[in-house]
Amino acid sequence: MRSHDSIQHVRGESKFVDDLVAPEGTLFGYVFYSSIAHGKILKLNFSEALKVDGVIDIFSAKDIPGENQIGGIIPDEELFASKEVHYVGQPIALVIAKDRVTAHKAAKKIKAEYEKLKPVFDPREAFEKGNLIVPPRIFSLGDIDSAWDRCDYVVEGKVESGSQEHLYLETQGALAIPVEEGVKIISSTQGPTAVQKTAARVLDIPMNKIEVDVPRLGGGFGGKEDQATAWAVMAALAAVKLNRPVKIILPRQEDMRMTGKRHPYSSDFKIGLNKEGKILAYEVFYFQNAGAAADLSTAILERTLFHSTNSYFIPNVKATAYCCRTNLPPFTAFRGFGGPQAMFVIESAIHKAAQVMGVNPSFIQKKNLLKEGDEFPYGQKTENCRAIKCYEEAENKFDFDSQFKRVKKFNEENKIYKKGIAVMPICFGISFTTTFLNQASALVHVYTDGSVRVSTAAVEMGQGVNAKLVRIASNIFSIDSERIKIDTTNTSRIANTSPTAASKGTDLNGYATIDACNLILERLKKVAKDVLSADDQSLIELKDEVVYLNNSKTDLDWTKLINHAYVKRISLSAQVHHATPNIYFDREKMKGNAFAYHVYGTALLEATVDCLRGTYVIDSVKVVHDFGKSIHPVTDRGQAEGGIVQGLGWMTLEEIIYNEEGKLISDALSTYKVPDIHFVPKELIIHFLEDVPNPYGPLQSKAIGEPPFMYGIGGYFAIINAMKAYKPDKEIFYNAPITNEKVLMWLHSNN
Ligand code: MTE
Ligand code: HPA
Ligand code: MOS
């Protein structure tokens, strides 16, 4: 079944921030930003800009009543740069005008003078200079130092992975409306409370005077977990100052320039194996390019450490992570949250080791898969581990052996076209690694006509959380899903929301919804007993909107029951809080059961490279994925497919380029290439493995939002394996994205 949202989207009926009917007199904001990567602000001159007809005002750091600070984890980021600028695109001022064209026109007349300082763009250079945002973090297991001696092979290498633009269809934006004693902000954010809290801090008013409402997002992908806040707070500031509604919608190019993206990483690895292909030791150093402010970088880097060994058990591990401050826009959350960067490194290490050993990488991958009870470097042990199960199921279902043989034969018979094949196992931890964020709540109202309205902390961003919440509520009440409406996400109805992120939207809010619905259901059952004059021992059930007494149908139905409850003055509303049990993480020891559970899977990917032109196609991606019991299979399949294609894009086409002055030059869709429908593999097979019980997922489901992204990493290896078939003796590189240019250069240059 399709979700309600998708029908509305196709009809163009869904309303995003910019589609909402704005109140009369709404003004528009345009953000004026730094044109240099690092420097002191010497002079700001607004006088010409203020003369433009239709300009109302211009706000900057000096106009902020509270703190000029938006840093969530570490307070190191100003809303408006006051004295120094740290990246091209950093907001300096907000121009308010009667319409957006005027605001833009006026912003061009602002004159800023800077004293330029030397910028740093490379994370290793930042590290050398001691520009770390936090001290290094280390995860370790076993004893790495004594392990190398026991290895028959020790292989070292360097791995680079690039940034990635979120390219949500709806750009960043917000509408702020002044209300009595405060402000209402309609924001395109994954984190309504982050917006509320930061607005309170900047405006110097308590949180209870700020209402944040989120109808839906035209995509977030992590890009609106933290970085939707600035624009919402700017709009609120102007709205409060001017006592007029203010809207800010970033034009696409400005959005691409000003906002942070996936963190680029530069990493060094050392891997040791015995003759049988068992990995005995793995050492890795991650240099994370954090950009100019912390944003979520430290949490993201932590997840990199959590996923340093992907789906493998390695007895001796040392993983060191450096959070390096540079003069680029603060990089931020993006699907996988640092996990993909780690997985690309371990897969590169395995690939390189396989070259040295003269074996297929899949031989090493399979040998080292996690087993039941194996320990991760952070001390947690696997439970209901599906690593081997997924691998073997994929191996049998997709017949790895004959695929490898077919590709080998193809390569023997073809000179110009070469095929490559790669296996990509994944293991992804489910929970916010920041334990306290693993909480949510739900508020459920049943109205006297039998219709139901559900509010939770979950933000709908296209991932289908609303469709899943509908299914959960209709399942608990056993009523038609048409009766259920999921409300916007609103801080006045649901307080202290964690962002909808970490793939936890359905888990956390789904459980809260289950508990809230059950609370009402229990009350209703009591009412039914009363109405049916049944004794205390009798069994009351609701099935398909009908009340059953001791397994037989009665003529009491859902609507009648609701009305009886109402007349009897029984509450038809419930509010319940849910917190994931049994998780903890000790940041001193770097050990703990950080995750409620893990999601596993294995993909087989095939690519064909045109070795004359350097172009390629990803022919197929075939996956066995651990879904738990899917609540909404169409949505889950969509999440898997979308994630895979987005992962492939990161690894192949999508190249973020900053010039030597730190200016983004891939700042439009003409210069930044993303997967389109023609790029999508012809064969995209997702096999649902639904055999594992999962007490931590509502209705035994498992989180789906992020894990499939990482199958895309296999695309890199499928392509380089095809390249290797063309030049078997040339050393390959691990530097993503593997663009057509890079392929061509490797195939046809002599070094
Ligand atoms: N799918 C769509 N269509 N749009 C999105 O913005 N975000 C992804 C994923 N799938 C996203 C998406 C990311 S980064 C996360 S963390 C999860 O959805 C968040 O939603 P969930 O927790 O409900 O899975
Ligand atoms: N994922 C996404 N967002 C987060 C996390 C996480 O693990 N931790 C803190 N914010
Ligand atoms: Mo997703 S990167 O946790 O918003």
Tab-separated table of N, CA, C and O in Angstrom, residues 80-182:
chain	number	residue	atom	x	y	z
A	80	PHE	N	25.485	35.274	13.708
A	80	PHE	CA	26.061	36.209	12.737
A	80	PHE	C	27.510	36.457	13.140
A	80	PHE	O	27.774	36.771	14.307
A	81	ALA	N	28.426	36.327	12.192
A	81	ALA	CA	29.832	36.571	12.500
A	81	ALA	C	29.959	37.986	13.046
A	81	ALA	O	29.451	38.946	12.451
A	82	SER	N	30.653	38.132	14.187
A	82	SER	CA	30.761	39.467	14.780
A	82	SER	C	32.103	40.115	14.448
A	82	SER	O	32.143	41.241	13.959
A	83	LYS	N	33.203	39.385	14.721
A	83	LYS	CA	34.524	39.997	14.501
A	83	LYS	C	35.319	39.309	13.410
A	83	LYS	O	36.062	39.931	12.683
A	84	GLU	N	35.170	37.974	13.362
A	84	GLU	CA	35.943	37.198	12.379
A	84	GLU	C	35.006	36.327	11.559
A	84	GLU	O	33.950	35.932	12.047
A	85	VAL	N	35.449	36.034	10.350
A	85	VAL	CA	34.718	35.036	9.554
A	85	VAL	C	35.617	33.818	9.371
A	85	VAL	O	36.844	33.953	9.295
A	86	HIS	N	34.982	32.656	9.301
A	86	HIS	CA	35.753	31.410	9.299
A	86	HIS	C	35.521	30.529	8.079
A	86	HIS	O	36.113	29.468	7.967
A	87	TYR	N	34.589	30.927	7.216
A	87	TYR	CA	34.404	30.170	5.974
A	87	TYR	C	33.614	31.008	4.972
A	87	TYR	O	32.882	31.922	5.377
A	88	VAL	N	33.781	30.695	3.716
A	88	VAL	CA	32.990	31.364	2.680
A	88	VAL	C	31.551	30.871	2.834
A	88	VAL	O	31.300	29.667	2.813
A	89	GLY	N	30.631	31.794	2.996
A	89	GLY	CA	29.231	31.403	3.182
A	89	GLY	C	28.764	31.623	4.610
A	89	GLY	O	27.595	31.402	4.923
A	90	GLN	N	29.652	32.042	5.494
A	90	GLN	CA	29.238	32.264	6.891
A	90	GLN	C	28.332	33.489	6.988
A	90	GLN	O	28.683	34.580	6.547
A	91	PRO	N	27.152	33.339	7.600
A	91	PRO	CA	26.216	34.461	7.715
A	91	PRO	C	26.794	35.632	8.511
A	91	PRO	O	27.430	35.433	9.535
A	92	ILE	N	26.556	36.825	7.980
A	92	ILE	CA	27.023	38.047	8.659
A	92	ILE	C	25.841	38.950	9.011
A	92	ILE	O	25.818	39.581	10.056
A	93	ALA	N	24.857	38.989	8.113
A	93	ALA	CA	23.722	39.884	8.356
A	93	ALA	C	22.475	39.346	7.651
A	93	ALA	O	22.564	38.483	6.779
A	94	LEU	N	21.330	39.870	8.075
A	94	LEU	CA	20.066	39.460	7.478
A	94	LEU	C	19.350	40.706	6.957
A	94	LEU	O	19.045	41.620	7.726
A	95	VAL	N	19.101	40.719	5.672
A	95	VAL	CA	18.401	41.853	5.067
A	95	VAL	C	16.907	41.524	5.040
A	95	VAL	O	16.516	40.454	4.561
A	96	ILE	N	16.105	42.450	5.546
A	96	ILE	CA	14.655	42.242	5.543
A	96	ILE	C	14.017	43.254	4.582
A	96	ILE	O	14.281	44.457	4.668
A	97	ALA	N	13.192	42.708	3.686
A	97	ALA	CA	12.549	43.594	2.709
A	97	ALA	C	11.117	43.136	2.464
A	97	ALA	O	10.704	42.083	2.939
A	98	LYS	N	10.414	43.910	1.665
A	98	LYS	CA	8.996	43.601	1.425
A	98	LYS	C	8.829	42.346	0.569
A	98	LYS	O	7.793	41.700	0.614
A	99	ASP	N	9.827	42.019	-0.222
A	99	ASP	CA	9.774	40.767	-0.991
A	99	ASP	C	11.177	40.216	-1.190
A	99	ASP	O	12.166	40.895	-0.894
A	100	ARG	N	11.241	38.998	-1.723
A	100	ARG	CA	12.570	38.361	-1.745
A	100	ARG	C	13.527	38.986	-2.768
A	100	ARG	O	14.719	39.060	-2.527
A	101	VAL	N	12.982	39.458	-3.884
A	101	VAL	CA	13.851	40.053	-4.902
A	101	VAL	C	14.531	41.298	-4.352
A	101	VAL	O	15.740	41.499	-4.526
A	102	THR	N	13.743	42.112	-3.660
A	102	THR	CA	14.298	43.338	-3.073
A	102	THR	C	15.361	43.013	-2.027
A	102	THR	O	16.420	43.653	-1.986
A	103	ALA	N	15.074	42.029	-1.193
A	103	ALA	CA	16.038	41.654	-0.145
A	103	ALA	C	17.361	41.224	-0.778
A	103	ALA	O	18.443	41.614	-0.335
A	104	HIS	N	17.277	40.456	-1.840
A	104	HIS	CA	18.474	39.975	-2.525
A	104	HIS	C	19.234	41.146	-3.156
A	104	HIS	O	20.453	41.267	-3.029
A	105	LYS	N	18.479	42.011	-3.805
A	105	LYS	CA	19.073	43.170	-4.477
A	105	LYS	C	19.834	44.051	-3.466
A	105	LYS	O	20.955	44.488	-3.712
A	106	ALA	N	19.217	44.245	-2.315
A	106	ALA	CA	19.831	45.098	-1.291
A	106	ALA	C	21.092	44.444	-0.721
A	106	ALA	O	22.095	45.123	-0.480
A	107	ALA	N	21.039	43.139	-0.521
A	107	ALA	CA	22.191	42.427	0.066
A	107	ALA	C	23.437	42.628	-0.790
A	107	ALA	O	24.549	42.727	-0.282
A	108	LYS	N	23.228	42.742	-2.091
A	108	LYS	CA	24.363	42.929	-2.997
A	108	LYS	C	25.038	44.284	-2.782
A	108	LYS	O	26.172	44.494	-3.199
A	109	LYS	N	24.316	45.204	-2.161
A	109	LYS	CA	24.879	46.537	-1.937
A	109	LYS	C	25.582	46.663	-0.588
A	109	LYS	O	26.099	47.745	-0.256
A	110	ILE	N	25.570	45.628	0.190
A	110	ILE	CA	26.307	45.679	1.472
A	110	ILE	C	27.796	45.619	1.171
A	110	ILE	O	28.248	44.819	0.356
A	111	LYS	N	28.540	46.489	1.850
A	111	LYS	CA	29.999	46.482	1.639
A	111	LYS	C	30.682	45.961	2.896
A	111	LYS	O	30.475	46.487	3.990
A	112	ALA	N	31.479	44.936	2.701
A	112	ALA	CA	32.242	44.392	3.830
A	112	ALA	C	33.717	44.477	3.505
A	112	ALA	O	34.133	44.189	2.387
A	113	GLU	N	34.493	44.934	4.493
A	113	GLU	CA	35.956	44.960	4.315
A	113	GLU	C	36.574	43.994	5.316
A	113	GLU	O	36.193	43.967	6.490
A	114	TYR	N	37.521	43.218	4.837
A	114	TYR	CA	38.148	42.217	5.702
A	114	TYR	C	39.660	42.392	5.726
A	114	TYR	O	40.259	42.880	4.772
A	115	GLU	N	40.250	41.896	6.821
A	115	GLU	CA	41.697	41.662	6.810
A	115	GLU	C	41.841	40.156	6.680
A	115	GLU	O	41.438	39.397	7.569
A	116	LYS	N	42.400	39.724	5.570
A	116	LYS	CA	42.448	38.284	5.308
A	116	LYS	C	43.449	37.576	6.208
A	116	LYS	O	44.554	38.073	6.437
A	117	LEU	N	43.050	36.431	6.729
A	117	LEU	CA	43.962	35.571	7.483
A	117	LEU	C	44.142	34.281	6.695
A	117	LEU	O	43.314	33.937	5.855
A	118	LYS	N	45.203	33.540	7.016
A	118	LYS	CA	45.491	32.338	6.240
A	118	LYS	C	44.485	31.231	6.582
A	118	LYS	O	44.338	30.870	7.744
A	119	PRO	N	43.797	30.732	5.569
A	119	PRO	CA	42.852	29.650	5.849
A	119	PRO	C	43.520	28.272	5.798
A	119	PRO	O	44.584	28.114	5.199
A	120	VAL	N	42.890	27.295	6.422
A	120	VAL	CA	43.328	25.895	6.351
A	120	VAL	C	42.149	25.077	5.843
A	120	VAL	O	41.029	25.219	6.356
A	121	PHE	N	42.386	24.262	4.835
A	121	PHE	CA	41.288	23.452	4.295
A	121	PHE	C	41.505	21.960	4.485
A	121	PHE	O	40.576	21.179	4.407
A	122	ASP	N	42.754	21.585	4.698
A	122	ASP	CA	43.094	20.172	4.759
A	122	ASP	C	43.113	19.687	6.224
A	122	ASP	O	43.773	20.299	7.065
A	123	PRO	N	42.392	18.628	6.538
A	123	PRO	CA	42.324	18.190	7.939
A	123	PRO	C	43.679	17.776	8.513
A	123	PRO	O	43.947	17.988	9.692
A	124	ARG	N	44.546	17.203	7.666
A	124	ARG	CA	45.861	16.791	8.183
A	124	ARG	C	46.703	18.014	8.528
A	124	ARG	O	47.467	18.009	9.497
A	125	GLU	N	46.526	19.068	7.724
A	125	GLU	CA	47.255	20.301	8.028
A	125	GLU	C	46.723	20.903	9.330
A	125	GLU	O	47.495	21.367	10.177
A	126	ALA	N	45.411	20.872	9.500
A	126	ALA	CA	44.810	21.383	10.742
A	126	ALA	C	45.344	20.589	11.930
A	126	ALA	O	45.680	21.150	12.983
A	127	PHE	N	45.435	19.275	11.758
A	127	PHE	CA	45.958	18.402	12.820
A	127	PHE	C	47.392	18.794	13.169
A	127	PHE	O	47.739	18.946	14.340
A	128	GLU	N	48.223	18.983	12.141
A	128	GLU	CA	49.629	19.373	12.362
A	128	GLU	C	49.717	20.673	13.161
A	128	GLU	O	50.591	20.841	13.999
A	129	LYS	N	48.785	21.575	12.875
A	129	LYS	CA	48.798	22.877	13.556
A	129	LYS	C	48.130	22.837	14.926
A	129	LYS	O	48.025	23.859	15.599
A	130	GLY	N	47.607	21.655	15.280
A	130	GLY	CA	46.943	21.521	16.580
A	130	GLY	C	45.528	22.070	16.613
A	130	GLY	O	44.977	22.314	17.686
A	131	ASN	N	44.935	22.267	15.433
A	131	ASN	CA	43.563	22.783	15.391
A	131	ASN	C	42.538	21.658	15.528
A	131	ASN	O	41.841	21.313	14.583
A	132	LEU	N	42.469	21.093	16.729
A	132	LEU	CA	41.490	20.038	16.970
A	132	LEU	C	40.338	20.601	17.790
A	132	LEU	O	40.558	21.370	18.727
A	133	ILE	N	39.116	20.214	17.434
A	133	ILE	CA	37.943	20.736	18.139
A	133	ILE	C	37.800	20.088	19.512
A	133	ILE	O	37.412	20.736	20.480
A	134	VAL	N	38.131	18.808	19.592
A	134	VAL	CA	38.179	18.093	20.882
A	134	VAL	C	39.451	17.236	20.880
A	134	VAL	O	39.991	16.955	19.810
A	135	PRO	N	39.912	16.808	22.046
A	135	PRO	CA	41.093	15.937	22.064
A	135	PRO	C	40.818	14.632	21.305
A	135	PRO	O	39.659	14.247	21.156
A	136	PRO	N	41.861	13.940	20.831
A	136	PRO	CA	41.666	12.701	20.076
A	136	PRO	C	40.856	11.678	20.864
A	136	PRO	O	40.926	11.648	22.095
A	137	ARG	N	40.071	10.882	20.158
A	137	ARG	CA	39.274	9.826	20.808
A	137	ARG	C	39.790	8.483	20.304
A	137	ARG	O	40.088	8.348	19.123
A	138	ILE	N	39.863	7.511	21.209
A	138	ILE	CA	40.403	6.198	20.834
A	138	ILE	C	39.472	5.074	21.294
A	138	ILE	O	39.021	5.069	22.437
A	139	PHE	N	39.163	4.162	20.381
A	139	PHE	CA	38.455	2.928	20.738
A	139	PHE	C	39.478	1.804	20.595
A	139	PHE	O	40.177	1.736	19.572
A	140	SER	N	39.550	0.912	21.574
A	140	SER	CA	40.481	-0.205	21.375
A	140	SER	C	39.960	-1.498	21.987
A	140	SER	O	39.142	-1.491	22.909
A	141	LEU	N	40.462	-2.575	21.418
A	141	LEU	CA	40.108	-3.922	21.871
A	141	LEU	C	41.363	-4.771	21.739
A	141	LEU	O	42.125	-4.626	20.778
A	142	GLY	N	41.561	-5.683	22.695
A	142	GLY	CA	42.719	-6.580	22.637
A	142	GLY	C	44.013	-5.810	22.785
A	142	GLY	O	44.061	-4.755	23.431
A	143	ASP	N	45.059	-6.324	22.168
A	143	ASP	CA	46.372	-5.691	22.282
A	143	ASP	C	46.995	-5.615	20.895
A	143	ASP	O	47.546	-6.592	20.390
A	144	ILE	N	46.881	-4.439	20.318
A	144	ILE	CA	47.312	-4.279	18.936
A	144	ILE	C	48.830	-4.479	18.794
A	144	ILE	O	49.303	-5.123	17.852
A	145	ASP	N	49.596	-4.007	19.766
A	145	ASP	CA	51.058	-3.999	19.622
A	145	ASP	C	51.661	-5.402	19.528
A	145	ASP	O	52.566	-5.649	18.747
A	146	SER	N	51.103	-6.310	20.317
A	146	SER	CA	51.667	-7.656	20.287
A	146	SER	C	51.084	-8.492	19.148
A	146	SER	O	51.551	-9.597	18.871
A	147	ALA	N	50.062	-7.983	18.502
A	147	ALA	CA	49.372	-8.786	17.477
A	147	ALA	C	50.114	-8.820	16.138
A	147	ALA	O	50.040	-9.812	15.414
A	148	TRP	N	50.839	-7.742	15.814
A	148	TRP	CA	51.453	-7.668	14.477
A	148	TRP	C	52.408	-8.834	14.228
A	148	TRP	O	52.469	-9.360	13.125
A	149	ASP	N	53.131	-9.233	15.258
A	149	ASP	CA	54.109	-10.319	15.110
A	149	ASP	C	53.474	-11.634	14.678
A	149	ASP	O	54.117	-12.466	14.055
A	150	ARG	N	52.246	-11.820	15.050
A	150	ARG	CA	51.569	-13.075	14.721
A	150	ARG	C	50.946	-13.045	13.319
A	150	ARG	O	50.347	-14.016	12.874
A	151	CYS	N	51.040	-11.920	12.639
A	151	CYS	CA	50.398	-11.792	11.324
A	151	CYS	C	51.342	-12.272	10.216
A	151	CYS	O	52.543	-12.011	10.254
A	152	ASP	N	50.777	-12.961	9.222
A	152	ASP	CA	51.566	-13.348	8.047
A	152	ASP	C	51.591	-12.219	7.025
A	152	ASP	O	52.495	-12.133	6.207
A	153	TYR	N	50.573	-11.397	7.075
A	153	TYR	CA	50.514	-10.256	6.159
A	153	TYR	C	50.189	-9.008	6.946
A	153	TYR	O	49.264	-9.014	7.758
A	154	VAL	N	50.932	-7.957	6.718
A	154	VAL	CA	50.583	-6.651	7.293
A	154	VAL	C	50.563	-5.655	6.138
A	154	VAL	O	51.531	-5.520	5.396
A	155	VAL	N	49.422	-4.998	5.972
A	155	VAL	CA	49.234	-4.116	4.816
A	155	VAL	C	48.813	-2.740	5.317
A	155	VAL	O	47.958	-2.629	6.194
A	156	GLU	N	49.443	-1.711	4.751
A	156	GLU	CA	49.098	-0.350	5.158
A	156	GLU	C	48.589	0.461	3.976
A	156	GLU	O	48.894	0.136	2.821
A	157	GLY	N	47.862	1.501	4.266
A	157	GLY	CA	47.381	2.335	3.165
A	157	GLY	C	46.686	3.589	3.644
A	157	GLY	O	46.513	3.819	4.842
A	158	LYS	N	46.292	4.392	2.659
A	158	LYS	CA	45.653	5.677	2.922
A	158	LYS	C	44.317	5.702	2.176
A	158	LYS	O	44.241	5.222	1.029
A	159	VAL	N	43.326	6.247	2.809
A	159	VAL	CA	41.989	6.275	2.213
A	159	VAL	C	41.406	7.682	2.299
A	159	VAL	O	41.496	8.324	3.353
A	160	GLU	N	40.830	8.138	1.209
A	160	GLU	CA	40.168	9.455	1.210
A	160	GLU	C	38.695	9.252	0.855
A	160	GLU	O	38.373	8.484	-0.063
A	161	SER	N	37.817	9.942	1.573
A	161	SER	CA	36.422	9.957	1.110
A	161	SER	C	35.928	11.392	1.115
A	161	SER	O	36.287	12.182	1.999
A	162	GLY	N	35.123	11.699	0.124
A	162	GLY	CA	34.742	13.087	-0.111
A	162	GLY	C	33.469	13.502	0.597
A	162	GLY	O	32.810	12.705	1.271
A	163	SER	N	33.134	14.743	0.414
A	163	SER	CA	31.925	15.297	1.003
A	163	SER	C	30.710	14.890	0.169
A	163	SER	O	30.841	14.155	-0.826
A	164	GLN	N	29.554	15.312	0.571
A	164	GLN	CA	28.336	15.013	-0.195
A	164	GLN	C	27.275	16.038	0.160
A	164	GLN	O	27.047	16.329	1.335
A	165	GLU	N	26.654	16.570	-0.858
A	165	GLU	CA	25.585	17.568	-0.685
A	165	GLU	C	24.267	16.826	-0.422
A	165	GLU	O	23.962	15.860	-1.119
A	166	HIS	N	23.499	17.303	0.564
A	166	HIS	CA	22.250	16.596	0.891
A	166	HIS	C	21.236	16.674	-0.252
A	166	HIS	O	20.521	15.722	-0.525
A	167	LEU	N	21.201	17.835	-0.859
A	167	LEU	CA	20.285	18.079	-1.970
A	167	LEU	C	18.843	17.662	-1.684
A	167	LEU	O	18.164	17.092	-2.530
A	168	TYR	N	18.398	17.932	-0.451
A	168	TYR	CA	16.969	17.819	-0.154
A	168	TYR	C	16.244	18.666	-1.193
A	168	TYR	O	16.728	19.726	-1.607
A	169	LEU	N	15.054	18.217	-1.643
A	169	LEU	CA	14.336	18.982	-2.669
A	169	LEU	C	13.892	20.335	-2.137
A	169	LEU	O	13.896	21.332	-2.848
A	170	GLU	N	13.489	20.352	-0.860
A	170	GLU	CA	13.087	21.623	-0.243
A	170	GLU	C	14.316	22.241	0.409
A	170	GLU	O	14.903	21.642	1.305
A	171	THR	N	14.707	23.421	-0.020
A	171	THR	CA	15.887	24.056	0.589
A	171	THR	C	15.540	24.512	2.012
A	171	THR	O	14.385	24.491	2.422
A	172	GLN	N	16.561	24.938	2.736
A	172	GLN	CA	16.367	25.379	4.118
A	172	GLN	C	15.438	26.584	4.156
A	172	GLN	O	15.530	27.464	3.293
A	173	GLY	N	14.590	26.611	5.194
A	173	GLY	CA	13.705	27.760	5.293
A	173	GLY	C	12.856	27.744	6.542
A	173	GLY	O	12.746	26.724	7.225
A	174	ALA	N	12.275	28.894	6.838
A	174	ALA	CA	11.407	29.027	8.006
A	174	ALA	C	10.509	30.240	7.848
A	174	ALA	O	10.837	31.173	7.105
A	175	LEU	N	9.396	30.179	8.559
A	175	LEU	CA	8.464	31.308	8.630
A	175	LEU	C	8.238	31.585	10.109
A	175	LEU	O	7.838	30.682	10.845
A	176	ALA	N	8.531	32.818	10.551
A	176	ALA	CA	8.340	33.160	11.964
A	176	ALA	C	7.220	34.181	12.086
A	176	ALA	O	7.177	35.164	11.336
A	177	ILE	N	6.314	33.907	13.008
A	177	ILE	CA	5.156	34.781	13.183
A	177	ILE	C	5.132	35.282	14.623
A	177	ILE	O	5.118	34.473	15.552
A	178	PRO	N	5.177	36.615	14.814
A	178	PRO	CA	5.124	37.098	16.190
A	178	PRO	C	3.750	36.810	16.789
A	178	PRO	O	2.729	36.966	16.106
A	179	VAL	N	3.731	36.353	18.011
A	179	VAL	CA	2.467	36.144	18.720
A	179	VAL	C	2.585	36.873	20.050
A	179	VAL	O	3.673	37.349	20.405
A	180	GLU	N	1.489	36.966	20.787
A	180	GLU	CA	1.536	37.648	22.080
A	180	GLU	C	2.653	37.054	22.917
A	180	GLU	O	2.698	35.840	23.099
A	181	GLU	N	3.551	37.858	23.390
A	181	GLU	CA	4.618	37.415	24.290
A	181	GLU	C	5.534	36.360	23.705
A	181	GLU	O	6.034	35.515	24.424
A	182	GLY	N	5.723	36.339	22.416
A	182	GLY	CA	6.641	35.332	21.902
A	182	GLY	C	6.574	35.191	20.402
A	182	GLY	O	6.196	36.117	19.685
